[in-house]
mmCIF file of C-alpha atoms in Angstrom:
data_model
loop_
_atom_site.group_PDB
_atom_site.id
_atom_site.type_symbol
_atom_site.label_atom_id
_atom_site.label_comp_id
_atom_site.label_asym_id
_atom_site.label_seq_id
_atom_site.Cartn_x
_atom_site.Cartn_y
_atom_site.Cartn_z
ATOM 1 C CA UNK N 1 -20.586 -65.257 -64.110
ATOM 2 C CA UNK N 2 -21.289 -63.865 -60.502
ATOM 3 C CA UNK N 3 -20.472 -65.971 -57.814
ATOM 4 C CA UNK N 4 -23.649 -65.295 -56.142
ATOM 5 C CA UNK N 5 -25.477 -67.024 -59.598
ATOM 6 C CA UNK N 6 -23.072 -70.056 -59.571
ATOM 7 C CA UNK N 7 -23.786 -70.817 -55.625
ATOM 8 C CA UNK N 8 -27.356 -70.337 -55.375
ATOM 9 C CA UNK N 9 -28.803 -71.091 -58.491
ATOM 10 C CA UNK N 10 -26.442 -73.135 -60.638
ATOM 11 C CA UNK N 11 -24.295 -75.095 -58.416
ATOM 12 C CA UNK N 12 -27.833 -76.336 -56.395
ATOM 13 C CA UNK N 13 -29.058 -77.837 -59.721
ATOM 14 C CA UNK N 14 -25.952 -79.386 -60.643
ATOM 15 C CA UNK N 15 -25.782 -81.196 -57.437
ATOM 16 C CA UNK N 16 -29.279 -82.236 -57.176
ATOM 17 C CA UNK N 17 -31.066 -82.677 -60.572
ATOM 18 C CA UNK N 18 -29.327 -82.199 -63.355
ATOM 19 C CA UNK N 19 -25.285 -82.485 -63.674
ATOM 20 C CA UNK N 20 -25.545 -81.475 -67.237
ATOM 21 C CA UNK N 21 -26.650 -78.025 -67.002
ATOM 22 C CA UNK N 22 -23.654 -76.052 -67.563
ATOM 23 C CA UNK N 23 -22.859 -78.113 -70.550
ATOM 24 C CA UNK N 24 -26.282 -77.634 -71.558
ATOM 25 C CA UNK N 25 -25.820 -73.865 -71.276
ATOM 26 C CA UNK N 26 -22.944 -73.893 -72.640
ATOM 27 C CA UNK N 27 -21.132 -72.734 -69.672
ATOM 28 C CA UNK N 28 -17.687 -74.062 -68.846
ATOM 29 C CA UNK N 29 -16.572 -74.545 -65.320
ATOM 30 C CA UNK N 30 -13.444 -74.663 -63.470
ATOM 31 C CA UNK N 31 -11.425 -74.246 -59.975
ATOM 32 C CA UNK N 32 -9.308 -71.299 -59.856
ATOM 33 C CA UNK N 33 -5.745 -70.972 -57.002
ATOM 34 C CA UNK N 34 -7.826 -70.041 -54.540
ATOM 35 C CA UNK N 35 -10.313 -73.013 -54.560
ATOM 36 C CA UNK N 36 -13.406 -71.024 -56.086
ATOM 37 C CA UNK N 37 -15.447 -72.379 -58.767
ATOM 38 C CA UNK N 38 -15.820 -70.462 -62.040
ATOM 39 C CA UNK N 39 -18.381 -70.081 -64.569
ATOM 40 C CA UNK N 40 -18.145 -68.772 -68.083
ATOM 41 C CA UNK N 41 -19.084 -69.072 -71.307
ATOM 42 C CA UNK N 42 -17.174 -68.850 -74.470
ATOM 43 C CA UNK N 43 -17.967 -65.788 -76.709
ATOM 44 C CA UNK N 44 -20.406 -66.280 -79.622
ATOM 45 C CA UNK N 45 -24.145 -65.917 -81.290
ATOM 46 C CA UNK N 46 -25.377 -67.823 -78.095
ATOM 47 C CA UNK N 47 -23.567 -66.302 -75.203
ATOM 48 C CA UNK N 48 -26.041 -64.694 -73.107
ATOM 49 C CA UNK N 49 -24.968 -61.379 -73.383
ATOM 50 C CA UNK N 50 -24.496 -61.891 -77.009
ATOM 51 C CA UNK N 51 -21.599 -60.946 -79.003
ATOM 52 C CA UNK N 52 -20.568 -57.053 -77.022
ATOM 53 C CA UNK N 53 -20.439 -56.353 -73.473
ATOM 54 C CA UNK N 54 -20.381 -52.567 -72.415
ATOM 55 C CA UNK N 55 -18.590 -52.986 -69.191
ATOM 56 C CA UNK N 56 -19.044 -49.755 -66.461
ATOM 57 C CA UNK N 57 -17.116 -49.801 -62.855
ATOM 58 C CA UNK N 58 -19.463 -51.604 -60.263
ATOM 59 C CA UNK N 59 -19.423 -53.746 -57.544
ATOM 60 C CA UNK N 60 -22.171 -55.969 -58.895
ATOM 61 C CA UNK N 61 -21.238 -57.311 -61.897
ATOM 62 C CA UNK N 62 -24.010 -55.334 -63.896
ATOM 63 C CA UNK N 63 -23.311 -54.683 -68.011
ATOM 64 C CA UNK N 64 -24.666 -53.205 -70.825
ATOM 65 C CA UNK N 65 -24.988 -56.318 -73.604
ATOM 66 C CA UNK N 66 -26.628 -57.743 -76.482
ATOM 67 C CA UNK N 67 -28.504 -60.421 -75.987
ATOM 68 C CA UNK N 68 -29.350 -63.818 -78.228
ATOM 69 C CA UNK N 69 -33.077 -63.560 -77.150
ATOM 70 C CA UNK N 70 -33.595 -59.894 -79.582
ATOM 71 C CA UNK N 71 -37.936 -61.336 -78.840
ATOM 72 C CA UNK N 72 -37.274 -59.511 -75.283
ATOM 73 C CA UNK N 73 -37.580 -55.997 -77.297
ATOM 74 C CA UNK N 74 -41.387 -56.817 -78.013
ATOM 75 C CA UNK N 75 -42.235 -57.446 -74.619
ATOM 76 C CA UNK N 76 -43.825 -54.605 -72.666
ATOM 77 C CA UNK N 77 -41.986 -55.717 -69.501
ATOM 78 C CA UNK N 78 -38.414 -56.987 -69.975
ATOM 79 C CA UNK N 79 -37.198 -57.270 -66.442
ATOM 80 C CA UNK N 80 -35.906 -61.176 -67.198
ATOM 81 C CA UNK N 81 -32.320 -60.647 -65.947
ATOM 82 C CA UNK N 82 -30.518 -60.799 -62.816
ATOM 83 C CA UNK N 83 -29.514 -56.550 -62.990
ATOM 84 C CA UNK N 84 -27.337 -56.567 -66.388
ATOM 85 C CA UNK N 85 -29.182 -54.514 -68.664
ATOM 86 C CA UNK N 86 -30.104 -55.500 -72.646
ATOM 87 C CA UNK N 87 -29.221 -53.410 -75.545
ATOM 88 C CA UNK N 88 -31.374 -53.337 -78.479
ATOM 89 C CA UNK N 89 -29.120 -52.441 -81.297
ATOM 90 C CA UNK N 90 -25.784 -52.845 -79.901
ATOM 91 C CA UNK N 91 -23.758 -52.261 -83.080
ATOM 92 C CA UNK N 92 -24.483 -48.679 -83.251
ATOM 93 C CA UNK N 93 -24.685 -48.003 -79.154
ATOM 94 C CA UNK N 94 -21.049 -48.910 -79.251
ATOM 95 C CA UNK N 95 -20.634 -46.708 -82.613
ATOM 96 C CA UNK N 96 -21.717 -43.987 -80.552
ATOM 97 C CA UNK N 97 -20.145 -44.656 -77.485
ATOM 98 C CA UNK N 98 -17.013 -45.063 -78.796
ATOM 99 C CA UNK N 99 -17.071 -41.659 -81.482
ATOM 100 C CA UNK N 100 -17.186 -40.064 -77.873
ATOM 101 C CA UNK N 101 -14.723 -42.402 -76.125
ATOM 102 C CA UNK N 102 -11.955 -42.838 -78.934
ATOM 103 C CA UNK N 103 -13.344 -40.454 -81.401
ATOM 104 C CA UNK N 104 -9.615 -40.682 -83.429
ATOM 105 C CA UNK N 105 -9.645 -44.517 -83.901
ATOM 106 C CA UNK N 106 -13.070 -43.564 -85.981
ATOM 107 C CA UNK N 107 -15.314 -46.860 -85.558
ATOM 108 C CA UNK N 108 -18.515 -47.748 -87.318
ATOM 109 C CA UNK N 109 -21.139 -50.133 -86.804
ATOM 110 C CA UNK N 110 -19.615 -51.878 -89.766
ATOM 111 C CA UNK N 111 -15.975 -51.742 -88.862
ATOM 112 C CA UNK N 112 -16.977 -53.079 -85.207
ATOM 113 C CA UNK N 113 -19.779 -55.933 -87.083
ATOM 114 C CA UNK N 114 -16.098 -56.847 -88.896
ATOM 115 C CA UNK N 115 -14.750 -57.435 -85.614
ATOM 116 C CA UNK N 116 -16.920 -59.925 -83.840
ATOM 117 C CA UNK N 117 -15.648 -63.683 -84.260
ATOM 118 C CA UNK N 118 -14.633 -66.704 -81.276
ATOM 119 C CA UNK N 119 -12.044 -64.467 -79.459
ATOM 120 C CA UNK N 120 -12.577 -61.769 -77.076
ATOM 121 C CA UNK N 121 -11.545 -58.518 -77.990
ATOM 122 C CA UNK N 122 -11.432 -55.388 -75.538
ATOM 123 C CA UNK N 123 -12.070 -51.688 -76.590
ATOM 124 C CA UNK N 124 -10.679 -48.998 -73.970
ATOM 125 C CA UNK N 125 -11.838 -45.606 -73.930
ATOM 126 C CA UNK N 126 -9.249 -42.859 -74.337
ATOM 127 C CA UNK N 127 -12.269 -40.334 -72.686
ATOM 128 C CA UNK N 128 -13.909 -41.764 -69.912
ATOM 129 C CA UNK N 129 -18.123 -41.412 -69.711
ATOM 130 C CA UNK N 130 -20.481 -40.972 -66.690
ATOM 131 C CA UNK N 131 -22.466 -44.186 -66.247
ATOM 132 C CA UNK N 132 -25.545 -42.775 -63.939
ATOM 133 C CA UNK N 133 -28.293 -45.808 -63.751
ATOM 134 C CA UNK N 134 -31.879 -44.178 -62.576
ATOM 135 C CA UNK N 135 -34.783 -45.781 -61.196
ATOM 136 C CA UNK N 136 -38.065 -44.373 -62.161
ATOM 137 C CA UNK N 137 -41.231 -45.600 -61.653
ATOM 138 C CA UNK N 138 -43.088 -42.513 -62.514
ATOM 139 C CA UNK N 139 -41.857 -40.231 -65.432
ATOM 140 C CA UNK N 140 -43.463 -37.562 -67.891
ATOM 141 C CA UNK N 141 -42.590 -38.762 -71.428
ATOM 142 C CA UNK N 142 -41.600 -36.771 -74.292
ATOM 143 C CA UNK N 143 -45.177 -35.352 -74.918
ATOM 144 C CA UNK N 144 -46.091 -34.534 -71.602
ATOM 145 C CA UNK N 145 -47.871 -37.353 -70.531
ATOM 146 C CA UNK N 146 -47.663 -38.857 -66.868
ATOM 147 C CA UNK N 147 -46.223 -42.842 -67.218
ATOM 148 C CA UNK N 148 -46.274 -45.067 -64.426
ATOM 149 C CA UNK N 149 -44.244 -48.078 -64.722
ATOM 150 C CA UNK N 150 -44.192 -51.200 -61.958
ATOM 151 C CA UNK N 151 -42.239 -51.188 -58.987
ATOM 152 C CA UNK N 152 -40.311 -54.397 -59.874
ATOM 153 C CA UNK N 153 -37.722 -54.343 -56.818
ATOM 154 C CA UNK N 154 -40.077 -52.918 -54.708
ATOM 155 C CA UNK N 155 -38.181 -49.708 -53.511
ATOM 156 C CA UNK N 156 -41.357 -47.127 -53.580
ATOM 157 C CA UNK N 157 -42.892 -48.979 -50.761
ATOM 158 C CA UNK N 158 -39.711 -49.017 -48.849
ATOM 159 C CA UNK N 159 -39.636 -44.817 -50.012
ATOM 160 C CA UNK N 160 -42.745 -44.205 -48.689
ATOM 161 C CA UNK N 161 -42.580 -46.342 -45.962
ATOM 162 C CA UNK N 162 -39.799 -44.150 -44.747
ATOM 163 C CA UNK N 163 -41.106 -40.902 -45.765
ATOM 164 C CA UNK N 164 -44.564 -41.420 -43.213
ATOM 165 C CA UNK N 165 -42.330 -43.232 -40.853
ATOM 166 C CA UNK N 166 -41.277 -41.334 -37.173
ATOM 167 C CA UNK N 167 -38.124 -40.659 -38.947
ATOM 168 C CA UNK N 168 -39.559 -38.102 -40.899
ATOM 169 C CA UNK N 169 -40.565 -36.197 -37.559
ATOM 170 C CA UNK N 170 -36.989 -35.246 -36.838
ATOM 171 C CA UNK N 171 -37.523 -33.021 -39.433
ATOM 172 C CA UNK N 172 -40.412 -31.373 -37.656
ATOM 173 C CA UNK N 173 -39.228 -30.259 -34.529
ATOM 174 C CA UNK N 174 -37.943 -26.670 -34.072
ATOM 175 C CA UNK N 175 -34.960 -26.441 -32.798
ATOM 176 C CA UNK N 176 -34.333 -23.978 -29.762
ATOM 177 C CA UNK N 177 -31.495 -21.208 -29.954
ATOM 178 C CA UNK N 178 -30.436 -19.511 -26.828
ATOM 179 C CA UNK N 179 -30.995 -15.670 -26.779
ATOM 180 C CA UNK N 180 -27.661 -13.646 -28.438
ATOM 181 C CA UNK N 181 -26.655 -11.544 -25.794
ATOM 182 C CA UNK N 182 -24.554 -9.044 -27.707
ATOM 183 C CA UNK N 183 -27.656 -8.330 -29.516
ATOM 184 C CA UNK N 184 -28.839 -4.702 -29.265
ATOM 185 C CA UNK N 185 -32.074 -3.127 -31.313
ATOM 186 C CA UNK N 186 -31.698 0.070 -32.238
ATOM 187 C CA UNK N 187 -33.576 2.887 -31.952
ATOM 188 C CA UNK N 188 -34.755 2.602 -35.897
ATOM 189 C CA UNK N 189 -35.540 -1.268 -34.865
ATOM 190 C CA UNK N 190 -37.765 -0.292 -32.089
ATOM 191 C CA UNK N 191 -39.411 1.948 -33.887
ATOM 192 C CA UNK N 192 -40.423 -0.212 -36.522
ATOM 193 C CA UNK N 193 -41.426 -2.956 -34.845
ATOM 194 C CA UNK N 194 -44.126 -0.708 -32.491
ATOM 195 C CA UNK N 195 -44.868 0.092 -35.803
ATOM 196 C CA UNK N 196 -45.847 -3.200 -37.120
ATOM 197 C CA UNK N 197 -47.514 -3.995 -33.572
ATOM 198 C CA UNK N 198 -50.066 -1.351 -34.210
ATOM 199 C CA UNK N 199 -50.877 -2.374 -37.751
ATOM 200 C CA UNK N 200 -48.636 0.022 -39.319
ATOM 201 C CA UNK N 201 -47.595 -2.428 -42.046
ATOM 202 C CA UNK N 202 -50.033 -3.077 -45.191
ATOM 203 C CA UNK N 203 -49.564 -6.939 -45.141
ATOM 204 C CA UNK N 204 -48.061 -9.760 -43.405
ATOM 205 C CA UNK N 205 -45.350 -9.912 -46.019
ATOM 206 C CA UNK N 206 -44.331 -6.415 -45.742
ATOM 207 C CA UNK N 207 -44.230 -7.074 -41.723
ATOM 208 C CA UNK N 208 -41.065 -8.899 -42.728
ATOM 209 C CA UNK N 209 -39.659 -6.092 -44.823
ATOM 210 C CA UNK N 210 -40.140 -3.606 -42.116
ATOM 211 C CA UNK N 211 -37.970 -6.410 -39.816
ATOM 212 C CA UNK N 212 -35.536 -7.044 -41.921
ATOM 213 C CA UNK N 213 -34.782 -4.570 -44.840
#
């Protein structure tokens, strides 16, 4: 469990209302070398990310899992956890994953189903996959249709706050270049510009033709 969970949520409870929520969780607890306290629960039907993990490098702590609580998949909004994201069918995500990751070792849904029991087991990926996590709170879905979803961590107001902010004027302010003084127009040059001065050009895009063909 994340140490930022155990200190500011757990540990505050523990001390102060109810010593018998990590047993009540079934969480176990313990001091490692170093004097830290840690939290974690033994695999099985109940662990709270259910019986596979999908781990991905991050610095937050943040996995792919099953969960115990499958009623989340008929809510509408499902933003209950702390980050870690729930998988709906997790038996054949990791079938998949894994027929890309270790596509020689050949593993089903089945074979994996087979595997789950009161010890943790670890699957390594031969091929490594892209993990790319995307925050969208506005999409067009597969028939073309604009969706808006809630800003949950609130990071279109901080967006836009920043896009109408001064910041953005930086942007807007031409920037001055001194004159290049080895630069010489030619005779051709001259003539074309007079040219465009008098109206010798069709249209304002063809102005830039005549300068710079």
């Amino acid at each position: 469990m994340p140490e930022s969970i155990i200190y500011n949520e757990l540990l505050p409870v523990y001390e102060t209302s109810d010593p018998q929520i990590f047993e009540r969780q079934g969480l176990k607890m313990e001091r490692t070398a170093d004097g830290k306290i840690r939290v974690f629960q033994p695999p099985g039907e109940r662990n709270a990310l259910g019986q596979i993990r999908f781990n991905f490098p991050n610095k937050f702590l943040v996995y792919q899992h099953d969960t115990p609580e499958k009623n989340y998949f008929n809510h509408d909004k499902r933003a209950y956890s702390h980050g870690c994201q729930r998988v709906q069918d997790p038996l054949k995500y990791a079938e998949v994953l894994l027929s890309y990751a270790s596509p020689k070792a050949n593993y089903t849904a089945e074979g994996i189903k087979r595997m789950l029991g009161g010890e943790e087991k670890q699957l390594d990926f031969v091929n490594q996959i892209p993990v790319h996590l995307m925050y969208q709170t506005a999409f067009v879905d597969e028939a073309g249709k604009l969706q808006f979803r809630d800003d949950i961590y609130g990071l279109d107001t901080k967006l836009i706050s920043i896009l109408k902010g001064s910041e953005r004027q930086v942007a807007d302010v031409a920037i001055e270049r001194p004159a290049d003084p080895n630069f010489k127009p030619s005779a051709e040059d001259g003539n074309r510009l007079r040219s465009a001065a008098r109206g010798g050009v069709p249209s304002p895009f063809a102005l830039f033709e005549q300068l710079f063909r």
